[in-house]
Amino acid sequence: MQRAGPYGDAAKTHLEWSAISVWLMKTDGEQLEAVSLPVRVAHLSVILTREAEEHAAGWPRLSGAAVTPAIYGFSPDSQCEARRSAAQVRSIWEANGRPYLRPSDCKFAFQYLAACIRSGIIPPLPTMGDVEPSSPAKPAPPHILNMFKE
């Protein structure tokens, strides 16, 4: 996620919750029932928590201005319960080897950020040419072959 620059953490959050959402849609629900978590509760909890965590991480929206996540419209107890249920789903997802977290999704996230830059939603990310070169603390030692040039 180095290519994402300051949006690296937000991209990681987006990618992980996207993978969790796909896994949850494709799972049969037996693992959720084993921990007494109803499938509908798991789906809603993941949707609400994903939206809140992406918002908190600063994931940009192509549709424009950020929208307050729906989870904040619920009571604090309901918010805690939704986050707890989503954390349970996430731990089951991690125990299954973090499926549906693919390189193609990382590429799509980078393309999404590029589209946000082109749309003017976020500022351009600095590239190698935009960053000042760092001055070394001490000069590099002379190369062994340079002594033969004199």
Short mmCIF file of C-alpha atoms in Angstrom, two decimals:
data_model
loop_
_atom_site.label_atom_id
_atom_site.label_comp_id
_atom_site.label_asym_id
_atom_site.label_seq_id
_atom_site.Cartn_x
_atom_site.Cartn_y
_atom_site.Cartn_z
CA MET A 1 0.00 0.00 0.00
CA GLN A 2 3.02 2.26 -0.34
CA ARG A 3 1.61 3.55 -3.63
CA ALA A 4 -1.42 4.89 -1.75
CA GLY A 5 0.72 7.41 0.13
CA PRO A 6 -1.18 9.05 2.98
CA TYR A 7 -4.23 6.95 2.10
CA GLY A 8 -2.43 3.67 2.82
CA ASP A 9 -4.22 2.96 6.10
CA ALA A 10 -7.56 3.96 4.60
CA ALA A 11 -6.92 1.69 1.59
CA LYS A 12 -6.00 -1.19 3.92
CA THR A 13 -9.20 -0.67 5.91
CA HIS A 14 -11.26 -0.55 2.71
CA LEU A 15 -9.64 -3.67 1.26
CA GLU A 16 -10.02 -5.73 4.41
CA TRP A 17 -13.68 -4.82 4.97
CA SER A 18 -14.41 -5.41 1.27
CA ALA A 19 -12.89 -8.88 1.54
CA ILE A 20 -14.85 -9.56 4.73
CA SER A 21 -18.07 -8.48 2.98
CA VAL A 22 -17.43 -10.78 0.00
CA TRP A 23 -16.51 -13.68 2.28
CA LEU A 24 -19.64 -13.10 4.35
CA MET A 25 -21.84 -13.14 1.24
CA LYS A 26 -20.29 -16.40 0.04
CA THR A 27 -20.11 -18.25 3.36
CA ASP A 28 -22.83 -20.71 4.28
CA GLY A 29 -23.35 -19.30 7.78
CA GLU A 30 -22.44 -22.44 9.74
CA GLN A 31 -19.40 -20.75 11.26
CA LEU A 32 -21.53 -17.80 12.33
CA GLU A 33 -24.15 -20.06 13.87
CA ALA A 34 -21.39 -21.86 15.78
CA VAL A 35 -20.71 -18.61 17.69
CA SER A 36 -24.45 -17.82 18.01
CA LEU A 37 -24.31 -14.95 15.54
CA PRO A 38 -27.35 -14.72 13.24
CA VAL A 39 -26.44 -14.20 9.58
CA ARG A 40 -28.63 -11.09 9.19
CA VAL A 41 -27.07 -9.48 12.26
CA ALA A 42 -23.60 -10.28 10.91
CA HIS A 43 -24.37 -8.70 7.53
CA LEU A 44 -25.83 -5.52 9.00
CA SER A 45 -23.04 -5.21 11.56
CA VAL A 46 -20.35 -5.55 8.89
CA ILE A 47 -22.04 -2.96 6.65
CA LEU A 48 -22.39 -0.42 9.46
CA THR A 49 -18.92 -0.99 10.89
CA ARG A 50 -17.26 -0.97 7.49
CA GLU A 51 -18.81 2.39 6.64
CA ALA A 52 -17.76 3.87 10.00
CA GLU A 53 -14.19 2.55 9.87
CA GLU A 54 -13.64 3.66 6.27
CA HIS A 55 -14.95 7.11 7.22
CA ALA A 56 -12.67 7.25 10.29
CA ALA A 57 -9.65 6.15 8.23
CA GLY A 58 -10.30 8.86 5.63
CA TRP A 59 -11.27 6.71 2.64
CA PRO A 60 -12.46 9.20 -0.03
CA ARG A 61 -15.84 8.96 -1.73
CA LEU A 62 -16.12 9.46 -5.48
CA SER A 63 -19.65 10.70 -4.96
CA GLY A 64 -18.26 13.81 -3.27
CA ALA A 65 -18.62 14.96 0.30
CA ALA A 66 -18.28 12.49 3.13
CA VAL A 67 -21.53 11.27 4.64
CA THR A 68 -21.91 10.61 8.35
CA PRO A 69 -21.93 6.82 8.76
CA ALA A 70 -25.34 5.35 9.63
CA ILE A 71 -24.00 3.61 12.72
CA TYR A 72 -23.81 6.97 14.51
CA GLY A 73 -27.59 7.28 14.30
CA PHE A 74 -28.00 4.38 16.73
CA SER A 75 -27.68 4.38 20.51
CA PRO A 76 -24.20 3.85 22.00
CA ASP A 77 -25.23 0.35 23.12
CA SER A 78 -26.36 -0.56 19.61
CA GLN A 79 -23.14 0.83 18.15
CA CYS A 80 -21.07 -1.30 20.56
CA GLU A 81 -23.12 -4.38 19.72
CA ALA A 82 -22.71 -3.81 15.97
CA ARG A 83 -18.96 -3.31 16.32
CA ARG A 84 -18.67 -6.39 18.57
CA SER A 85 -20.57 -8.53 16.05
CA ALA A 86 -18.45 -7.19 13.18
CA ALA A 87 -15.29 -7.93 15.18
CA GLN A 88 -16.52 -11.51 15.63
CA VAL A 89 -17.08 -11.84 11.90
CA ARG A 90 -13.64 -10.36 11.25
CA SER A 91 -11.95 -12.83 13.60
CA ILE A 92 -13.70 -15.76 11.88
CA TRP A 93 -12.61 -14.33 8.51
CA GLU A 94 -9.01 -14.07 9.73
CA ALA A 95 -9.13 -17.62 11.12
CA ASN A 96 -10.17 -18.79 7.64
CA GLY A 97 -7.01 -17.31 6.12
CA ARG A 98 -8.34 -13.86 5.12
CA PRO A 99 -10.01 -15.05 1.88
CA TYR A 100 -10.95 -12.68 -0.94
CA LEU A 101 -8.09 -10.29 -0.15
CA ARG A 102 -6.56 -10.34 -3.62
CA PRO A 103 -3.88 -8.37 -5.49
CA SER A 104 -6.48 -7.34 -8.06
CA ASP A 105 -8.42 -5.62 -5.27
CA CYS A 106 -5.28 -3.68 -4.28
CA LYS A 107 -4.93 -2.55 -7.89
CA PHE A 108 -8.58 -1.50 -7.98
CA ALA A 109 -8.13 0.50 -4.74
CA PHE A 110 -5.19 2.34 -6.30
CA GLN A 111 -7.23 3.03 -9.45
CA TYR A 112 -10.06 4.30 -7.25
CA LEU A 113 -7.66 6.71 -5.52
CA ALA A 114 -6.40 7.84 -8.93
CA ALA A 115 -10.00 8.52 -10.00
CA CYS A 116 -10.53 10.56 -6.82
CA ILE A 117 -7.42 12.59 -7.67
CA ARG A 118 -8.59 13.16 -11.26
CA SER A 119 -11.99 14.26 -9.95
CA GLY A 120 -10.36 16.71 -7.56
CA ILE A 121 -11.78 15.02 -4.47
CA ILE A 122 -8.33 14.47 -2.96
CA PRO A 123 -5.03 16.23 -3.69
CA PRO A 124 -2.44 14.48 -5.87
CA LEU A 125 -0.09 12.08 -4.12
CA PRO A 126 3.57 13.13 -4.18
CA THR A 127 5.70 11.09 -6.54
CA MET A 128 9.43 10.51 -6.56
CA GLY A 129 9.94 13.61 -8.70
CA ASP A 130 7.90 15.78 -6.34
CA VAL A 131 9.82 14.88 -3.19
CA GLU A 132 13.03 16.64 -2.26
CA PRO A 133 16.04 14.30 -2.16
CA SER A 134 17.16 13.50 1.36
CA SER A 135 20.65 14.59 2.29
CA PRO A 136 22.70 11.74 3.68
CA ALA A 137 23.97 12.17 7.23
CA LYS A 138 27.45 11.25 6.09
CA PRO A 139 28.85 10.94 2.59
CA ALA A 140 29.16 7.50 1.10
CA PRO A 141 32.63 5.98 1.27
CA PRO A 142 34.59 6.11 -1.97
CA HIS A 143 34.08 3.16 -4.24
CA ILE A 144 36.98 0.70 -4.47
CA LEU A 145 37.31 1.20 -8.23
CA ASN A 146 37.68 4.98 -7.88
CA MET A 147 41.19 4.58 -6.41
CA PHE A 148 42.44 3.28 -9.77
CA LYS A 149 41.28 6.40 -11.64
CA GLU A 150 44.02 8.65 -10.22
#
